[in-house]
């Protein structure tokens, strides 16, 4: 690895070599806006990617070894029938003769575990503060009032008061509107799109309390379920609808779209415009490592016809992919920078919502990454000219924001003076946070929350609850909604393959920094991460359910899986 150098400062003797490298390299990277309509992704060509983008030998051998337990496990699963529903939920526990049994098996039907998953589950980015109930329950304020006057809401559930206290939160899955439902070998699949209402109920002791589910609304039949107005199985059904919706939202929007795919333009523009020894290129390549190759593999083996998304998720394949497109259209890199997203969802106030592990641990990592990026870029960008004359950086930003290139919304298209450096730091910090902490949090939590299928099935296999006339759901009907054994085993396998292996660790790189100053900055970053690791361990010791997914030692540098 050569010494880092801005292009305008490159020795004259090296300039043509630098340009040759860039020309050769950039030949491999082109934008494609047609694979998913309007989305800037990598154009697949016969030429393929440069060798260093492919999984390394270390990656392949280690990942294969980590995944070996899966086939032994699946051979040891006792089977009755492929497609007939199981008799009881407990039967799904048979899928773990060898593999680790997720802890959620013990608690998944409780309201506490249901609410806790909004705060530290696999998809902890949906919960929003309620400003106006009518925004989420257009026809139902009267329904709430009726429940209240009939005494069917507990006395501490005064909605007007809770609204005033700003302790009402909502998960709104109407954004999944593109999905009508696909088919499987024996019939149709369905996707409920409910709106779930929660309240933070303080216990009166400092930060203690808990998030509780208040109501779940099915807009399609305008039916309001609460733990107080329906029997146990029917309430389980309502919560199951939320879990199914959340699983689809997680895989297509949070995980595939808003980590894997929205980062592709950065990898493409970096490959095209930042030379091997450009300081920003050196840093970013570590955090974009293997991603393009991994995403291409995903296109071939996850979102292909008869592949896992087609089989397991609720929609037809085109419907599920439409969720990716919808999730992209409502995303931009500025609004989804970690602290901004937390603020925009109104969940930033620790007095109103004292317990939110994803927010609190994420904040520590955001601050550490921000400081690291600031110190690193400040080594190279010290005066206005350092930025304005850096033509590789300007080309990079132009390509990222141009309509024919990365179409990146929410980032500047030029960085021309030192006054623009904070914006560049913010941008690079956001990229590293999404590639590292955010992706790891939503990727590696998949096993705990999705491997045991009754907690989070990815589709409903019966629409029995969609009958507006039907007042209650029986145990047998619940079992018909859950995926049949064949699909459940496929869900476990796919989830296991996606979350069993960790390639590297945030802040730990191969020997990439030749510059002693950069080495020092990276070393300080690792020390900071160790402090954060200890703080999260302390927090987890006090939490009822530990949240391990943002422990720095479990976070990767890049979206490599
Ligand atoms: Mn992933």
Coordinates of C-alpha atoms and ligand atoms in Angstrom, one line a residue:
X1 CA 0.0 0.0 0.0
X2 CA 1.6 3.3 -1.1
X3 CA 1.7 6.4 1.1
X4 CA -1.6 8.4 1.1
X5 CA -1.5 11.5 -1.1
X6 CA -4.1 14.0 -2.4
X7 CA -4.1 14.0 -6.2
X8 CA -2.9 17.7 -6.5
X9 CA 0.1 16.9 -4.3
X10 CA 1.2 13.8 -6.2
X11 CA 4.8 13.9 -7.4
X12 CA 5.0 14.6 -11.0
X13 CA 6.8 11.4 -11.7
X14 CA 3.9 9.4 -10.2
X15 CA 1.0 11.3 -11.8
X16 CA 0.6 9.3 -14.9
X17 CA 0.9 6.0 -12.9
X18 CA -1.8 7.2 -10.6
X19 CA -4.1 8.1 -13.5
X20 CA -3.4 4.8 -15.3
X21 CA -4.4 2.9 -12.2
X22 CA -7.6 4.9 -11.9
X23 CA -8.5 4.5 -15.5
X24 CA -8.0 0.7 -15.4
X25 CA -9.8 0.4 -12.1
X26 CA -12.8 2.6 -13.0
X27 CA -13.4 0.4 -16.1
X28 CA -14.9 -2.2 -13.7
X29 CA -17.5 0.1 -12.1
X30 CA -20.6 1.3 -13.9
X31 CA -24.0 2.4 -12.7
X32 CA -27.1 0.5 -13.7
X33 CA -30.5 2.2 -13.1
X34 CA -32.6 -0.5 -14.5
X35 CA -32.1 -3.6 -12.3
X36 CA -34.5 -2.1 -9.8
X37 CA -36.3 0.9 -11.5
X38 CA -34.6 4.2 -10.6
X39 CA -32.1 2.7 -8.1
X40 CA -28.4 3.2 -8.8
X41 CA -26.7 -0.2 -8.5
X42 CA -23.7 -1.8 -10.0
X43 CA -23.9 -2.8 -13.6
X44 CA -23.1 -6.5 -13.9
X45 CA -20.6 -7.0 -16.8
X46 CA -18.7 -10.0 -18.2
X47 CA -15.6 -8.2 -17.1
X48 CA -16.6 -8.6 -13.4
X49 CA -15.1 -6.8 -10.5
X50 CA -11.4 -6.2 -9.6
X51 CA -10.0 -9.2 -7.7
X52 CA -9.9 -7.4 -4.4
X53 CA -13.7 -6.9 -4.4
X54 CA -14.2 -10.7 -4.4
X55 CA -14.4 -12.7 -1.1
X56 CA -10.9 -13.6 0.0
X57 CA -9.8 -17.2 0.5
X58 CA -9.9 -16.5 4.3
X59 CA -13.5 -15.3 4.0
X60 CA -14.7 -18.3 2.0
X61 CA -13.0 -21.0 4.1
X62 CA -14.0 -19.5 7.4
X63 CA -17.6 -18.8 6.4
X64 CA -18.0 -22.4 5.1
X65 CA -16.6 -23.8 8.3
X66 CA -18.9 -21.6 10.4
X67 CA -21.9 -22.7 8.4
X68 CA -21.1 -26.5 8.6
X69 CA -23.3 -27.1 11.6
X70 CA -26.4 -26.1 9.7
X71 CA -26.6 -29.2 7.4
X72 CA -25.9 -31.5 10.4
X73 CA -28.7 -29.8 12.3
X74 CA -31.2 -30.0 9.4
X75 CA -30.4 -33.8 9.0
X76 CA -31.2 -34.3 12.6
X77 CA -34.6 -32.6 12.5
X78 CA -37.4 -35.2 12.9
X79 CA -39.9 -34.7 10.2
X80 CA -43.6 -35.6 9.9
X81 CA -44.9 -33.7 6.9
X82 CA -43.7 -30.9 4.6
X83 CA -46.8 -28.9 4.1
X84 CA -49.4 -29.8 6.9
X85 CA -49.5 -27.3 9.7
X86 CA -47.9 -28.3 13.0
X87 CA -50.4 -29.0 15.8
X88 CA -48.9 -26.7 18.3
X89 CA -46.3 -23.9 18.4
X90 CA -44.0 -26.0 20.5
X91 CA -43.4 -28.2 17.4
X92 CA -41.3 -25.5 15.9
X93 CA -38.7 -26.0 18.7
X94 CA -37.8 -29.3 17.0
X95 CA -35.8 -27.4 14.5
X96 CA -32.9 -26.9 16.9
X97 CA -31.5 -30.4 17.7
X98 CA -27.9 -29.1 17.4
X99 CA -28.1 -25.4 16.6
X100 CA -28.3 -22.9 19.5
X101 CA -31.9 -22.3 20.7
X102 CA -32.7 -18.6 20.5
X103 CA -33.6 -17.2 23.9
X104 CA -36.8 -15.7 22.4
X105 CA -38.4 -19.2 22.5
X106 CA -39.0 -18.7 26.2
X107 CA -40.8 -15.3 26.0
X108 CA -42.0 -14.7 22.5
X109 CA -45.7 -14.7 23.3
X110 CA -45.5 -12.2 26.1
X111 CA -46.4 -8.5 25.7
X112 CA -43.1 -7.6 27.2
X113 CA -41.0 -9.4 24.6
X114 CA -43.3 -8.1 21.8
X115 CA -42.8 -4.5 22.9
X116 CA -39.1 -5.0 23.7
X117 CA -38.5 -6.0 20.1
X118 CA -39.5 -2.6 18.9
X119 CA -36.6 -1.2 21.0
X120 CA -33.9 -3.8 20.6
X121 CA -35.1 -6.4 18.2
X122 CA -34.1 -7.1 14.6
X123 CA -35.8 -4.0 13.3
X124 CA -35.4 -1.3 16.0
X125 CA -35.9 1.6 13.5
X126 CA -39.7 1.7 13.0
X127 CA -41.0 3.1 16.3
X128 CA -42.1 6.7 16.2
X129 CA -43.6 9.1 18.6
X130 CA -47.3 9.8 18.1
X131 CA -48.1 13.5 17.5
X132 CA -51.8 13.0 16.5
X133 CA -53.7 9.7 16.8
X134 CA -55.7 10.5 13.7
X135 CA -52.5 10.2 11.6
X136 CA -52.5 6.5 12.4
X137 CA -56.0 5.6 13.3
X138 CA -58.1 7.8 11.0
X139 CA -61.5 6.3 11.8
X140 CA -60.8 5.1 15.3
X141 CA -60.5 7.9 17.9
X142 CA -64.1 7.1 18.6
X143 CA -63.3 3.4 19.1
X144 CA -60.6 4.3 21.7
X145 CA -63.2 6.5 23.4
X146 CA -65.8 3.8 23.4
X147 CA -63.3 1.3 24.9
X148 CA -62.4 3.9 27.6
X149 CA -66.0 4.6 28.5
X150 CA -66.8 0.9 28.6
X151 CA -64.0 0.5 31.1
X152 CA -62.1 -1.8 28.6
X153 CA -58.8 0.2 28.9
X154 CA -57.0 0.2 32.3
X155 CA -57.4 3.4 34.3
X156 CA -53.7 4.4 33.7
X157 CA -54.3 4.2 30.0
X158 CA -55.8 7.7 29.5
X159 CA -54.9 8.3 25.9
X160 CA -55.4 12.1 25.9
X161 CA -53.1 12.4 28.9
X162 CA -50.5 10.0 27.4
X163 CA -50.6 12.0 24.2
X164 CA -50.0 15.2 26.2
X165 CA -47.2 13.5 28.1
X166 CA -45.6 12.4 24.8
X167 CA -45.3 8.8 25.8
X168 CA -47.3 7.2 22.9
X169 CA -45.4 5.5 20.2
X170 CA -46.4 3.8 17.0
X171 CA -45.2 1.2 14.4
X172 CA -47.0 1.9 11.2
X173 CA -46.7 -0.9 8.6
X174 CA -49.1 0.7 6.0
X175 CA -45.9 1.5 4.0
X176 CA -45.9 -2.2 3.0
X177 CA -48.9 -1.4 0.7
X178 CA -47.1 -2.8 -2.4
X179 CA -47.6 -6.3 -1.2
X180 CA -50.8 -8.1 -2.0
X181 CA -49.5 -11.6 -1.4
X182 CA -47.8 -14.3 -3.3
X183 CA -48.4 -18.0 -3.9
X184 CA -46.8 -21.2 -2.5
X185 CA -47.2 -24.8 -3.5
X186 CA -50.5 -25.3 -1.6
X187 CA -52.1 -21.9 -1.8
X188 CA -51.7 -18.2 -1.1
X189 CA -49.6 -16.1 1.2
X190 CA -50.7 -12.9 2.9
X191 CA -49.2 -9.8 4.5
X192 CA -51.1 -8.0 7.3
X193 CA -50.2 -4.2 7.4
X194 CA -51.2 -3.2 10.9
X195 CA -50.6 -0.1 12.9
X196 CA -49.4 -0.9 16.5
X197 CA -49.7 1.6 19.3
X198 CA -47.4 1.5 22.4
X199 CA -47.0 3.5 25.6
X200 CA -44.1 4.0 27.8
X201 CA -45.4 3.3 31.3
X202 CA -43.0 4.6 34.0
X203 CA -42.7 2.6 37.2
X204 CA -42.0 5.8 39.0
X205 CA -38.3 4.9 39.7
X206 CA -35.9 7.1 37.7
X207 CA -35.5 5.4 34.3
X208 CA -37.4 2.3 35.1
X209 CA -40.6 1.4 33.4
X210 CA -41.7 -0.5 30.3
X211 CA -43.1 -0.1 26.8
X212 CA -46.5 -1.8 26.6
X213 CA -48.7 -2.5 23.6
X214 CA -52.0 -0.7 23.8
X215 CA -53.7 -1.5 20.6
X216 CA -53.2 -3.0 17.1
X217 CA -55.3 -1.8 14.2
X218 CA -55.9 -3.7 11.0
X219 CA -56.8 -0.9 8.5
X220 CA -58.0 -3.4 5.9
X221 CA -61.0 -4.4 8.0
X222 CA -60.9 -1.4 10.4
X223 CA -60.6 -3.7 13.4
X224 CA -59.0 -2.5 16.6
X225 CA -57.5 -5.2 18.8
X226 CA -56.4 -4.5 22.4
X227 CA -55.2 -6.9 25.2
X228 CA -58.5 -5.9 27.0
X229 CA -61.1 -6.3 24.3
X230 CA -60.2 -9.7 22.9
X231 CA -59.4 -13.2 24.1
X232 CA -55.8 -14.5 24.5
X233 CA -55.6 -16.3 21.1
X234 CA -57.1 -13.3 19.2
X235 CA -54.6 -10.9 20.9
X236 CA -51.8 -13.4 20.0
X237 CA -53.1 -13.2 16.4
X238 CA -53.0 -9.4 16.4
X239 CA -49.4 -9.4 17.7
X240 CA -48.4 -12.0 15.1
X241 CA -49.7 -9.7 12.3
X242 CA -47.3 -7.0 13.6
X243 CA -44.4 -9.5 13.7
X244 CA -45.0 -10.7 10.1
X245 CA -45.2 -7.1 8.9
X246 CA -42.1 -6.2 10.8
X247 CA -40.2 -9.1 9.3
X248 CA -41.0 -8.0 5.7
X249 CA -40.2 -4.4 6.6
X250 CA -36.9 -5.5 8.1
X251 CA -35.7 -7.7 5.2
X252 CA -36.7 -5.6 2.2
X253 CA -36.5 -2.0 3.6
X254 CA -34.2 -1.8 6.6
X255 CA -31.7 -4.5 5.7
X256 CA -31.6 -5.0 1.9
X257 CA -32.5 -1.5 0.8
X258 CA -31.3 0.8 3.5
X259 CA -28.0 -0.9 4.2
X260 CA -26.9 -3.2 1.4
X261 CA -28.2 -1.3 -1.6
X262 CA -28.1 2.4 -0.6
X263 CA -24.3 1.9 0.0
X264 CA -23.6 0.6 -3.5
X265 CA -23.2 4.0 -5.1
X266 CA -20.4 4.8 -2.6
X267 CA -18.5 1.7 -3.6
X268 CA -19.0 2.4 -7.3
X269 CA -18.0 6.0 -7.1
X270 CA -15.0 5.2 -4.9
X271 CA -13.9 2.5 -7.5
X272 CA -14.3 5.0 -10.3
X273 CA -12.8 8.2 -8.8
X274 CA -10.5 7.7 -5.8
X275 CA -7.0 6.5 -6.5
X276 CA -5.5 3.6 -4.6
X277 CA -3.6 6.1 -2.4
X278 CA -6.2 8.7 -2.0
X279 CA -6.6 9.2 1.8
X280 CA -10.4 9.0 1.6
X281 CA -10.2 6.0 -0.7
X282 CA -7.9 4.1 1.7
X283 CA -10.4 4.6 4.5
X284 CA -13.6 4.0 2.6
X285 CA -12.4 0.8 0.9
X286 CA -12.1 -0.9 4.3
X287 CA -15.7 -0.1 5.1
X288 CA -17.0 -1.0 1.6
X289 CA -15.0 -4.3 1.4
X290 CA -16.7 -7.3 -0.2
X291 CA -20.0 -5.4 -0.3
X292 CA -20.5 -5.3 -4.1
X293 CA -19.5 -8.9 -4.5
X294 CA -21.8 -9.9 -1.6
X295 CA -24.7 -7.8 -3.1
X296 CA -24.2 -9.5 -6.5
X297 CA -24.4 -12.9 -4.8
X298 CA -27.6 -11.7 -3.0
X299 CA -29.1 -10.8 -6.4
X300 CA -28.3 -14.3 -7.7
X301 CA -29.2 -16.3 -4.6
X302 CA -31.6 -14.4 -2.4
X303 CA -33.8 -12.3 -4.6
X304 CA -33.9 -14.7 -7.5
X305 CA -36.9 -16.6 -8.8
X306 CA -37.7 -19.5 -6.4
X307 CA -35.1 -18.1 -4.1
X308 CA -35.5 -17.4 -0.3
X309 CA -37.2 -14.0 -0.7
X310 CA -39.6 -15.5 -3.3
X311 CA -40.3 -18.5 -1.1
X312 CA -40.4 -17.0 2.4
X313 CA -41.6 -13.4 2.2
X314 CA -45.3 -12.6 1.9
X315 CA -45.4 -11.0 -1.5
X316 CA -44.7 -12.2 -5.0
X317 CA -41.1 -11.5 -5.9
X318 CA -41.9 -8.3 -7.8
X319 CA -44.0 -7.1 -4.9
X320 CA -41.3 -7.7 -2.4
X321 CA -38.8 -5.9 -4.7
X322 CA -41.2 -3.0 -4.9
X323 CA -40.8 -2.6 -1.1
X324 CA -37.0 -2.1 -1.8
X325 CA -37.8 0.6 -4.4
X326 CA -40.3 2.3 -2.0
X327 CA -37.9 2.1 0.8
X328 CA -35.2 3.8 -1.4
X329 CA -37.5 6.6 -2.6
X330 CA -38.2 7.7 1.0
X331 CA -34.6 7.5 2.0
X332 CA -31.8 10.0 1.8
X333 CA -28.4 10.0 3.4
X334 CA -28.9 13.1 5.5
X335 CA -32.3 12.2 7.0
X336 CA -31.1 8.7 7.8
X337 CA -27.8 9.7 9.5
X338 CA -28.2 8.0 12.8
X339 CA -28.9 11.0 15.2
X340 CA -31.1 12.7 12.6
X341 CA -33.2 9.5 12.1
X342 CA -33.6 9.2 15.9
X343 CA -34.7 12.8 16.1
X344 CA -37.1 12.6 13.2
X345 CA -38.8 9.6 14.7
X346 CA -39.2 11.6 17.9
X347 CA -37.5 8.9 20.0
X348 CA -34.5 11.0 21.1
X349 CA -35.9 12.2 24.5
X350 CA -34.5 9.9 27.2
X351 CA -37.0 11.3 29.7
X352 CA -40.0 10.2 27.6
X353 CA -38.4 6.9 26.5
X354 CA -35.7 6.1 29.0
X355 CA -35.1 2.5 27.7
X356 CA -34.0 2.2 24.0
X357 CA -30.8 0.2 23.7
X358 CA -30.4 0.6 20.0
X359 CA -30.5 4.4 20.4
X360 CA -28.2 4.5 23.4
X361 CA -25.5 2.1 22.2
X362 CA -25.8 3.5 18.7
X363 CA -25.1 7.0 20.0
X364 CA -21.8 5.9 21.5
X365 CA -20.7 4.4 18.3
X366 CA -21.8 7.3 16.2
X367 CA -19.8 9.7 18.4
X368 CA -16.7 7.5 18.2
X369 CA -16.8 7.1 14.5
X370 CA -17.5 10.9 14.0
X371 CA -14.4 11.7 16.1
X372 CA -12.3 9.2 14.2
X373 CA -13.3 10.4 10.7
X374 CA -12.8 14.0 11.8
X375 CA -9.3 13.3 13.1
X376 CA -8.4 11.2 10.0
X377 CA -9.6 13.7 7.4
X378 CA -8.1 16.6 9.2
X379 CA -4.7 15.1 8.7
X380 CA -5.1 15.6 4.9
X381 CA -7.5 18.6 4.6
X382 CA -6.0 21.6 6.4
X383 CA -6.5 24.6 4.1
X384 CA -9.2 25.5 1.6
X385 CA -7.0 24.4 -1.4
X386 CA -6.7 20.9 0.0
X387 CA -10.4 20.4 -0.7
X388 CA -11.0 22.6 -3.7
X389 CA -8.0 21.3 -5.7
X390 CA -8.7 17.7 -4.9
X391 CA -10.2 16.8 -8.2
X392 CA -10.6 13.2 -7.4
X393 CA -12.9 14.1 -4.4
X394 CA -14.8 16.6 -6.6
X395 CA -15.3 13.9 -9.3
X396 CA -16.4 11.5 -6.6
X397 CA -19.0 13.9 -5.2
X398 CA -20.2 14.9 -8.6
X399 CA -20.7 11.3 -9.7
X400 CA -22.4 10.3 -6.5
X401 CA -25.0 13.1 -6.8
X402 CA -25.5 13.2 -10.5
X403 CA -28.8 11.8 -12.0
X404 CA -26.8 9.4 -14.3
X405 CA -24.7 8.3 -11.4
X406 CA -25.4 7.7 -7.7
X407 CA -28.5 10.0 -7.5
X408 CA -27.5 10.5 -3.9
X409 CA -30.0 12.7 -2.1
X410 CA -29.0 14.7 0.9
X411 CA -25.2 15.2 0.2
X412 CA -23.3 18.2 -1.3
X413 CA -22.2 17.8 -4.9
X414 CA -18.9 19.7 -4.2
X415 CA -16.5 20.3 -1.3
X416 CA -14.7 23.4 -2.2
X417 CA -13.4 25.0 1.0
X418 CA -12.5 24.1 4.5
X419 CA -16.0 25.3 5.5
X420 CA -17.3 22.2 3.7
X421 CA -15.1 19.8 5.7
X422 CA -17.8 19.2 8.4
X423 CA -20.3 18.1 5.8
X424 CA -17.7 15.7 4.3
X425 CA -17.0 14.3 7.8
X426 CA -20.7 13.9 8.5
X427 CA -21.2 12.1 5.2
X428 CA -18.2 9.7 5.7
X429 CA -19.3 9.1 9.3
X430 CA -22.8 8.2 8.0
X431 CA -21.4 5.8 5.4
X432 CA -19.2 4.0 8.0
X433 CA -22.1 3.9 10.5
X434 CA -24.4 2.3 8.0
X435 CA -21.8 -0.2 6.7
X436 CA -20.7 -1.1 10.2
X437 CA -23.0 -0.7 13.2
X438 CA -26.3 -0.4 11.5
X439 CA -25.8 -3.3 9.2
X440 CA -24.4 -5.5 11.9
X441 CA -27.3 -4.7 14.3
X442 CA -30.0 -5.6 11.8
X443 CA -28.1 -8.5 10.2
X444 CA -26.9 -10.4 13.2
X445 CA -30.1 -10.0 15.2
X446 CA -31.8 -12.1 12.6
X447 CA -30.9 -15.4 14.2
X448 CA -32.3 -14.5 17.7
X449 CA -35.6 -13.2 16.4
X450 CA -36.3 -14.9 13.1
X451 CA -34.7 -18.4 13.3
X452 CA -37.5 -19.6 15.7
X453 CA -40.2 -19.0 13.1
X454 CA -43.3 -18.5 15.3
X455 CA -41.7 -15.3 16.7
X456 CA -41.4 -13.7 13.3
X457 CA -42.8 -15.6 10.3
X458 CA -42.1 -13.8 7.0
X459 CA -45.6 -14.5 5.6
X460 CA -49.1 -15.5 6.8
X461 CA -50.3 -18.7 5.2
X462 CA -54.0 -18.1 5.9
X463 CA -56.1 -15.0 5.8
X464 CA -58.6 -16.3 8.4
X465 CA -58.2 -13.1 10.5
X466 CA -59.1 -10.8 7.5
X467 CA -62.8 -11.7 7.8
X468 CA -64.4 -8.6 9.3
X469 CA -67.2 -10.7 10.7
X470 CA -65.0 -13.0 12.5
X471 CA -64.7 -12.1 16.2
X472 CA -62.2 -14.5 17.6
X473 CA -59.2 -16.6 16.3
X474 CA -58.8 -20.2 17.6
X475 CA -55.5 -22.0 18.4
X476 CA -56.0 -24.2 15.3
X477 CA -56.5 -21.1 13.1
X478 CA -53.3 -19.5 14.5
X479 CA -51.4 -22.7 13.5
X480 CA -52.7 -22.4 9.9
X481 CA -51.3 -18.8 9.7
X482 CA -47.8 -19.9 10.7
X483 CA -45.5 -21.2 8.0
X484 CA -45.7 -25.0 7.2
X485 CA -42.7 -27.1 8.3
X486 CA -41.0 -26.9 4.9
X487 CA -41.1 -23.1 4.8
X488 CA -40.1 -22.9 8.5
X489 CA -37.0 -25.0 7.8
X490 CA -36.1 -22.8 4.8
X491 CA -36.5 -19.7 6.9
X492 CA -34.2 -21.1 9.6
X493 CA -31.6 -22.1 7.0
X494 CA -31.5 -18.8 5.2
X495 CA -31.4 -16.8 8.5
X496 CA -28.5 -19.0 9.7
X497 CA -26.5 -18.6 6.6
X498 CA -26.9 -14.8 6.7
X499 CA -25.8 -14.5 10.3
X500 CA -23.4 -17.2 11.4
X501 CA -20.2 -15.7 10.2
X502 CA -18.3 -12.5 11.1
X503 CA -15.4 -11.6 8.8
X504 CA -13.8 -8.8 10.7
X505 CA -14.2 -6.2 13.5
X506 CA -14.9 -2.5 13.4
X507 CA -11.7 -0.4 13.5
X508 CA -9.4 -3.4 13.0
X509 CA -7.8 -3.5 9.6
X510 CA -5.1 -5.2 7.6
X511 CA -2.0 -3.1 7.5
X512 CA -3.5 -0.3 5.4
X513 CA -2.2 2.9 7.0
X514 CA 1.3 3.7 6.0
X515 CA 1.0 7.1 7.4
X516 CA 2.1 7.2 11.1
X517 CA -0.5 9.9 11.9
X518 CA -3.3 7.8 10.4
X519 CA -2.1 4.8 12.4
X520 CA -2.3 6.9 15.6
X521 CA -5.8 8.1 14.8
X522 CA -6.9 4.5 14.2
X523 CA -5.3 3.3 17.4
X524 CA -7.2 6.0 19.4
X525 CA -10.4 4.9 17.7
X526 CA -9.8 1.3 18.8
X527 CA -9.1 2.4 22.3
X528 CA -12.4 4.4 22.2
X529 CA -14.2 1.3 21.0
X530 CA -12.8 -0.7 24.0
X531 CA -14.2 1.9 26.4
X532 CA -17.6 1.6 24.6
X533 CA -17.5 -2.2 24.8
X534 CA -17.1 -1.9 28.6
X535 CA -19.9 0.7 28.9
X536 CA -22.3 -1.5 26.9
X537 CA -21.4 -4.5 29.0
X538 CA -22.2 -2.5 32.1
X539 CA -25.5 -1.4 30.6
X540 CA -26.4 -4.9 29.6
X541 CA -25.8 -6.1 33.2
X542 CA -28.5 -3.8 34.2
X543 CA -30.9 -4.4 31.3
X544 CA -33.6 -7.1 31.7
X545 CA -32.7 -8.3 28.2
X546 CA -29.1 -7.6 27.1
X547 CA -28.6 -5.9 23.7
X548 CA -25.4 -7.3 22.3
X549 CA -25.7 -6.3 18.7
X550 CA -23.9 -2.9 18.9
X551 CA -21.0 -4.2 21.1
X552 CA -18.0 -3.0 19.0
X553 CA -16.4 -6.4 19.2
X554 CA -19.5 -7.8 17.3
X555 CA -19.7 -5.0 14.7
X556 CA -18.0 -5.5 11.3
X557 CA -16.3 -2.9 9.2
X558 CA -18.4 -3.6 6.1
X559 CA -21.5 -5.2 4.7
X560 CA -19.7 -8.4 3.9
X561 CA -22.6 -10.8 4.6
Ligands
LIG1 MN1 -26.7 -8.4 5.5

